[in-house]
Coordinates of N, CA, C and O in Angstrom, one line a residue:
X1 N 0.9 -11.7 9.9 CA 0.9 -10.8 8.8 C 2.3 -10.3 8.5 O 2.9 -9.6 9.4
X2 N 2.8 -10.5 7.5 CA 3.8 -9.8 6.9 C 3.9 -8.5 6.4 O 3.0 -8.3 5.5
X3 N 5.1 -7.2 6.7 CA 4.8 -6.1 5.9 C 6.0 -5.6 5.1 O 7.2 -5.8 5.6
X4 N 5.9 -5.2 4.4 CA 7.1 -4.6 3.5 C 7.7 -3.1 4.0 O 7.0 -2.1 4.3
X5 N 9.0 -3.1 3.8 CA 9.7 -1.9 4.4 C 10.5 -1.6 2.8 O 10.6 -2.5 2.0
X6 N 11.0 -0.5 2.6 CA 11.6 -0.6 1.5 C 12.9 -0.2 2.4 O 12.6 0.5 3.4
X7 N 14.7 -0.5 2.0 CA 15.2 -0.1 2.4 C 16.2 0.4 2.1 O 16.8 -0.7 1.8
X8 N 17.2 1.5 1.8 CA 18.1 1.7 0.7 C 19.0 1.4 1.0 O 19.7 1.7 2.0
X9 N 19.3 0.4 -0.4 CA 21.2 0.4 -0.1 C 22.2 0.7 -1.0 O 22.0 0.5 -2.2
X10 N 23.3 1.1 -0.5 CA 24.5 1.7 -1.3 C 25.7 1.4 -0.8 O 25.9 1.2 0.4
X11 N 26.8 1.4 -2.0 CA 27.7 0.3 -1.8 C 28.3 1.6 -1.5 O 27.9 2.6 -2.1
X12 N 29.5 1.4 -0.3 CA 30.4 2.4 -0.1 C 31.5 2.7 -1.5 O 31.8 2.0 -2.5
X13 N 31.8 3.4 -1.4 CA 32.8 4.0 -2.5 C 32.4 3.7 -4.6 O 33.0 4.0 -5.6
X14 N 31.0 3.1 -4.3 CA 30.3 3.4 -6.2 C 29.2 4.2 -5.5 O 29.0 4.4 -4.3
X15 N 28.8 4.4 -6.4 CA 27.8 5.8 -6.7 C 26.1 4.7 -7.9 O 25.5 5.0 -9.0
X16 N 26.0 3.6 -6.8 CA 24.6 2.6 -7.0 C 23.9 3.0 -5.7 O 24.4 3.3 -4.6
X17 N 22.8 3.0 -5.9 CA 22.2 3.0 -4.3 C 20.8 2.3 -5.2 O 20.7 2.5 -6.4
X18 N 19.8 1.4 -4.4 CA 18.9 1.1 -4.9 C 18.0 0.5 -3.4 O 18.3 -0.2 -2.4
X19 N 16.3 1.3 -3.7 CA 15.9 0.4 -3.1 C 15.1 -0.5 -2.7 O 13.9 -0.5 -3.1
X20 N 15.4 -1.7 -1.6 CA 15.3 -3.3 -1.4 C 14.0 -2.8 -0.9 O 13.9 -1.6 -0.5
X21 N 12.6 -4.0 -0.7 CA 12.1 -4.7 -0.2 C 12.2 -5.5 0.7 O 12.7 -6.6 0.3
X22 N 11.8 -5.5 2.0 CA 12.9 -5.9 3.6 C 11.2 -6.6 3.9 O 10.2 -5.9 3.7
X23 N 11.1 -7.6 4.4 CA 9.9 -8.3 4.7 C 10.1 -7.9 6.2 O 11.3 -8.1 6.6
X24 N 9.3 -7.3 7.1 CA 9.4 -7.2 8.1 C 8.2 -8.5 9.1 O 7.0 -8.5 8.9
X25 N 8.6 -9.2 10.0 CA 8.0 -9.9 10.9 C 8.2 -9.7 12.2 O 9.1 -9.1 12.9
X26 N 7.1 -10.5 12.6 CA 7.1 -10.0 14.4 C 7.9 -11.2 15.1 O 8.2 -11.2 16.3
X27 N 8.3 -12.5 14.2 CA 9.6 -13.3 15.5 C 10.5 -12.6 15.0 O 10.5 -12.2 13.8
X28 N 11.4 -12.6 16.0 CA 12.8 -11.7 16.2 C 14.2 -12.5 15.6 O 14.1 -13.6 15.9
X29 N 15.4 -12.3 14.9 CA 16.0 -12.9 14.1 C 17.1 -13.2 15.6 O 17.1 -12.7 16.7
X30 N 17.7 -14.4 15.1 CA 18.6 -15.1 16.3 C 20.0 -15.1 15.7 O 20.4 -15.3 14.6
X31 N 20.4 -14.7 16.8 CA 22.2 -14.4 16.9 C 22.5 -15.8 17.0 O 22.1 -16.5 17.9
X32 N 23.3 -16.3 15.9 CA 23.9 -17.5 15.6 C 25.6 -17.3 16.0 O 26.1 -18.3 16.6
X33 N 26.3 -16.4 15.7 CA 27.5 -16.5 15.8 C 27.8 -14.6 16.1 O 27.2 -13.7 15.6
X34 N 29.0 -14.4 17.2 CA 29.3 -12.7 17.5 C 30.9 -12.9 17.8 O 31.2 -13.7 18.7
X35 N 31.7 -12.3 17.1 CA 33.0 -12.3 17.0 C 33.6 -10.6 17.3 O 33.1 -9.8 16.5
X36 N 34.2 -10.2 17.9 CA 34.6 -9.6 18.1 C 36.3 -9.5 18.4 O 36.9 -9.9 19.4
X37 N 37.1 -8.8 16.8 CA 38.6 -9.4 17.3 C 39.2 -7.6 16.3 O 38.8 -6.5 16.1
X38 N 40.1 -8.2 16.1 CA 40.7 -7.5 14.9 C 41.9 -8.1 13.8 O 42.5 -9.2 14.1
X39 N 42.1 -7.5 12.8 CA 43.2 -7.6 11.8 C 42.7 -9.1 10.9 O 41.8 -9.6 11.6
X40 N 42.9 -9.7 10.2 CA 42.7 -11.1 9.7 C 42.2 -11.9 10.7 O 42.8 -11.7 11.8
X41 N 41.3 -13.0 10.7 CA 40.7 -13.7 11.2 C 40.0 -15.0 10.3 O 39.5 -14.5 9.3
X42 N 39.8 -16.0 10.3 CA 38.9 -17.0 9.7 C 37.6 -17.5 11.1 O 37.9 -18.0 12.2
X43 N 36.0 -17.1 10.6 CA 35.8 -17.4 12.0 C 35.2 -19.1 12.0 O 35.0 -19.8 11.0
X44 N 35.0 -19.5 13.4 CA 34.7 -20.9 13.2 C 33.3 -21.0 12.5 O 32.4 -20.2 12.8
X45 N 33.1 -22.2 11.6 CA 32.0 -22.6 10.8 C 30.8 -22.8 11.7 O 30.9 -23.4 12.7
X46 N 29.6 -22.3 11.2 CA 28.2 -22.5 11.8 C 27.3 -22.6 10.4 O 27.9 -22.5 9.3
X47 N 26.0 -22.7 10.6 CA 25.3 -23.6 9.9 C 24.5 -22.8 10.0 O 24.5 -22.4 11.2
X48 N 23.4 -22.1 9.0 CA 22.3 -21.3 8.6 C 21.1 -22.5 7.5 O 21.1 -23.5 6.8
X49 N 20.4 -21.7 8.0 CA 19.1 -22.2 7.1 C 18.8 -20.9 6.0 O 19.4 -19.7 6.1
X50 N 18.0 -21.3 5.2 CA 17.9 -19.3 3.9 C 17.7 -18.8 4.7 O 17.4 -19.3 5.8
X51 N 17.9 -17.5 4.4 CA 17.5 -16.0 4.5 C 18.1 -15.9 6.2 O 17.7 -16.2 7.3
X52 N 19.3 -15.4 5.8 CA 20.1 -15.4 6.5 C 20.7 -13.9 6.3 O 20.5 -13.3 5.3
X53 N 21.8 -13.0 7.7 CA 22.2 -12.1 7.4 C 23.9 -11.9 8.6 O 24.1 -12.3 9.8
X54 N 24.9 -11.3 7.6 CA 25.8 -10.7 8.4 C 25.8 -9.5 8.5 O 25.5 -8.7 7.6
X55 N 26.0 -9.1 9.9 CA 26.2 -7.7 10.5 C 27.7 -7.3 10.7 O 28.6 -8.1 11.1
X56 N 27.9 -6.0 10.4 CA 29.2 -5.7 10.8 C 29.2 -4.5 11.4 O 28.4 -3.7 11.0
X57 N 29.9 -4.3 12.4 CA 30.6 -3.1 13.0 C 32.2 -3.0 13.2 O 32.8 -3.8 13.9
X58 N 32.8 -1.9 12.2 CA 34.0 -1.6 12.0 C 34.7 -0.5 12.5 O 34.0 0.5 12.6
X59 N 36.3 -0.3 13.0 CA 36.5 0.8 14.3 C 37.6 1.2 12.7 O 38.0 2.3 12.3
X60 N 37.7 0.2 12.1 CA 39.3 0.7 11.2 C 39.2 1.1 9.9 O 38.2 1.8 9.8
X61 N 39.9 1.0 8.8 CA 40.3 2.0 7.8 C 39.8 0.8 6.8 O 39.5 1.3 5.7
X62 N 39.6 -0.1 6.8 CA 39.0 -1.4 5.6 C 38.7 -2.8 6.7 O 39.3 -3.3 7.7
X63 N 37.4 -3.0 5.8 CA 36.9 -4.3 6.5 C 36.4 -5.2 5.1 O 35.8 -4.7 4.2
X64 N 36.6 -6.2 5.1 CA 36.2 -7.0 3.9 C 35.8 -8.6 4.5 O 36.6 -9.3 5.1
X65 N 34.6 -9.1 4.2 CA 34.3 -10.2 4.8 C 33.8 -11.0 3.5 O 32.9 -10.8 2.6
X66 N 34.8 -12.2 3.5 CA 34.3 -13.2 2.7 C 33.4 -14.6 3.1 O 33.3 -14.9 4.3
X67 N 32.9 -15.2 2.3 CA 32.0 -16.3 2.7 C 32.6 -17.5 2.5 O 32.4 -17.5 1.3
X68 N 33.2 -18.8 2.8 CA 33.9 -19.7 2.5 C 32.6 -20.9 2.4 O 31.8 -20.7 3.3
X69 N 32.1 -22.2 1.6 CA 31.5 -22.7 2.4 C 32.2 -23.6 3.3 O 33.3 -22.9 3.4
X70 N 32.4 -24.7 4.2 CA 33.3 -24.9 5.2 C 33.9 -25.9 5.0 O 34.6 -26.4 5.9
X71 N 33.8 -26.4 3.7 CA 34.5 -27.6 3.2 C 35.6 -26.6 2.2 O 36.2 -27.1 1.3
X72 N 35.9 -24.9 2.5 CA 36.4 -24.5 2.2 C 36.7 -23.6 0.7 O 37.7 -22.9 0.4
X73 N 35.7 -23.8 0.1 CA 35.3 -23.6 -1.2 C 34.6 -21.7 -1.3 O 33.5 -21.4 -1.0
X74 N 35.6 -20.8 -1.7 CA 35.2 -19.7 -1.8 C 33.6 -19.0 -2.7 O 33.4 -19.0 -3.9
X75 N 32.6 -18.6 -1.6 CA 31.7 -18.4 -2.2 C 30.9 -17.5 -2.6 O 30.0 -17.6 -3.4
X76 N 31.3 -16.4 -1.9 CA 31.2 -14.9 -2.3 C 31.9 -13.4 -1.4 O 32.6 -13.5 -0.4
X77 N 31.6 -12.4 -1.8 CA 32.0 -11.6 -1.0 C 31.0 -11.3 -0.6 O 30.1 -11.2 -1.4
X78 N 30.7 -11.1 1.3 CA 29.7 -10.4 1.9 C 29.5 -8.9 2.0 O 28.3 -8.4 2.0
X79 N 30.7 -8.0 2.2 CA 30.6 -7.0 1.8 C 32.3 -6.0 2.4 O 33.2 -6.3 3.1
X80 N 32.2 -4.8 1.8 CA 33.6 -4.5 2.4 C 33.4 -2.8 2.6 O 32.6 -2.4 1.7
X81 N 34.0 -2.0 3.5 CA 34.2 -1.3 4.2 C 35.3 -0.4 4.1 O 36.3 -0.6 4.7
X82 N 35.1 0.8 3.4 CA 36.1 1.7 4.0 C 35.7 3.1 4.7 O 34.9 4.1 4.5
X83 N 36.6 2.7 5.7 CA 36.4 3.8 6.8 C 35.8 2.9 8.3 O 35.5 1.7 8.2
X84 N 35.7 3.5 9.1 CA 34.9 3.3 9.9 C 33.5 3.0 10.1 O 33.0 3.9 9.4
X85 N 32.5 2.5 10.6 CA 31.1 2.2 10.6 C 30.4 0.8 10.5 O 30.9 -0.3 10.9
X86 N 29.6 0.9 10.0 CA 29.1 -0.3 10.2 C 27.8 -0.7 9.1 O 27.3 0.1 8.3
X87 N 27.6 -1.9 9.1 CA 26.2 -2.0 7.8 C 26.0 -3.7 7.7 O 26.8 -4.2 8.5
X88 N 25.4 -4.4 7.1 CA 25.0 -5.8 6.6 C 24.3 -6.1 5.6 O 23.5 -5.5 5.0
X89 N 25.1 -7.5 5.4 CA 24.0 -8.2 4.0 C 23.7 -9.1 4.1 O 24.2 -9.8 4.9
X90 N 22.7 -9.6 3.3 CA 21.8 -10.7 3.4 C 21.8 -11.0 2.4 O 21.9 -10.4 1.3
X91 N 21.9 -13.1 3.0 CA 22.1 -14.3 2.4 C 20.8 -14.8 2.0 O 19.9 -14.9 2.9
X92 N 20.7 -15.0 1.0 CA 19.2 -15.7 0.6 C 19.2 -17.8 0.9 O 18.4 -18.7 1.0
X93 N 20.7 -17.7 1.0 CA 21.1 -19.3 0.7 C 21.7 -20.0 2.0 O 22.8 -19.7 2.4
X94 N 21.2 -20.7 2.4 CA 21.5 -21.5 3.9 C 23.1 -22.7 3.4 O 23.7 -22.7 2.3
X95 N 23.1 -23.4 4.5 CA 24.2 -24.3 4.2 C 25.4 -24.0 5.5 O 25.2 -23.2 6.4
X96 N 26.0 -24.5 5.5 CA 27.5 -24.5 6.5 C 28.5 -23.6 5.8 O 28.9 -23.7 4.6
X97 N 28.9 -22.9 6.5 CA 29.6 -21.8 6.3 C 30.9 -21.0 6.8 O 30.7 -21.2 8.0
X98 N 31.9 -20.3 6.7 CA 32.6 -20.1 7.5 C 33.3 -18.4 6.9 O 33.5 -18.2 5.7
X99 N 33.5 -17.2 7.9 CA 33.7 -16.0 7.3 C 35.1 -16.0 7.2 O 35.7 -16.4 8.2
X100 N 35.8 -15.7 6.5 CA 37.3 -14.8 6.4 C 37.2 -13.5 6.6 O 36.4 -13.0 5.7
X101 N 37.5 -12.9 7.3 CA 37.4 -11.1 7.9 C 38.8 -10.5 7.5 O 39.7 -10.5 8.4
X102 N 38.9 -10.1 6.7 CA 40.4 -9.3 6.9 C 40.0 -7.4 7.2 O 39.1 -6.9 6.5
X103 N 40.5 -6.8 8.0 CA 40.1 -6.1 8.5 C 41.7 -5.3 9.2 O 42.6 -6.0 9.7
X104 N 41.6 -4.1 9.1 CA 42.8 -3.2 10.0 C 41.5 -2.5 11.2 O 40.5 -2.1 10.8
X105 N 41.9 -2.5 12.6 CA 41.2 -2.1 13.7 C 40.7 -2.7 13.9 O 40.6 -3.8 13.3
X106 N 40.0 -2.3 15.1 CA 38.7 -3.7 16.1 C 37.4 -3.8 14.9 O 37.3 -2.8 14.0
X107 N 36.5 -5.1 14.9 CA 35.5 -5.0 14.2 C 35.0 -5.9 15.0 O 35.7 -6.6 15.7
X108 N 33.2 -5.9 14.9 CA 32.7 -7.0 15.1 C 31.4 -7.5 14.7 O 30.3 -6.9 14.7
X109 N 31.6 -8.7 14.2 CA 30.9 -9.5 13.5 C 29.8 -10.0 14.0 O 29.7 -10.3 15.2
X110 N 28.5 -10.3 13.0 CA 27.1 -10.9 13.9 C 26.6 -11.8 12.6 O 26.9 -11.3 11.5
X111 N 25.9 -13.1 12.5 CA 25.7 -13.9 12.0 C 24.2 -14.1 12.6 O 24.1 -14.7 13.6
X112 N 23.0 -13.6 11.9 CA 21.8 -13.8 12.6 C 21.2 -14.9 11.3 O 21.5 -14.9 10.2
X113 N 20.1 -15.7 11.9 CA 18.9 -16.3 11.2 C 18.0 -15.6 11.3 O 17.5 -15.2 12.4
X114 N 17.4 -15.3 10.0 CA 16.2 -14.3 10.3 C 15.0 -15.2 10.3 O 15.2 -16.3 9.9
X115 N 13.6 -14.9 10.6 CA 12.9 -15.7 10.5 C 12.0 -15.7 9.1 O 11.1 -16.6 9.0

């Protein structure tokens, strides 16, 4: 049985907030990739199937993570960060992939498949 959560989201620094429909299930989403560094980074490429999500937790003053696919082809922005904290977005589109993180302070990064 599947259930619906609604969940709000809002982009840091505009004044949108809207809210999402989050499918909640009982298998648990799998940690594909956890990076933990600081300042600019490219991380190594892994491979998702749909409905996919990045997690971030940020210690510094801007975090901004891009999506490359891994044949290097820019493919969107995942999301960016000012201030301190943390939050995630979700990928509806699987494929081989790889993040660009530019980031001031420690951050760290999570790459789950959801089910």
């Amino acid at each position: 049985m599947m259930l619906l959560k609604f969940v709000s989201i809002c982009l840091v620094g505009f004044s949108l907030c809207a809210a999402t429909p989050v499918a909640l299930s009982a298998e648990p989403a799998q940690v594909l990739l956890r990076v933990s560094a600081n300042g600019i980074r490219n991380l190594r490429p892994f491979t998702v199937k749909d409905k996919w999500e990045i997690q971030w937790d940020s210690k510094g003053e801007l975090l901004t993570i891009n999506i490359h696919t891994a044949d290097g082809i820019f493919f969107g922005v995942a999301g960016m960060q000012q201030g301190p904290g943390s939050g995630s977005s979700y990928q509806p589109k699987g494929g081989d992939f790889y993040l660009q993180i530019i980031g001031t302070g420690e951050w760290t990064i999570t790459v789950v498949q959801l089910p």
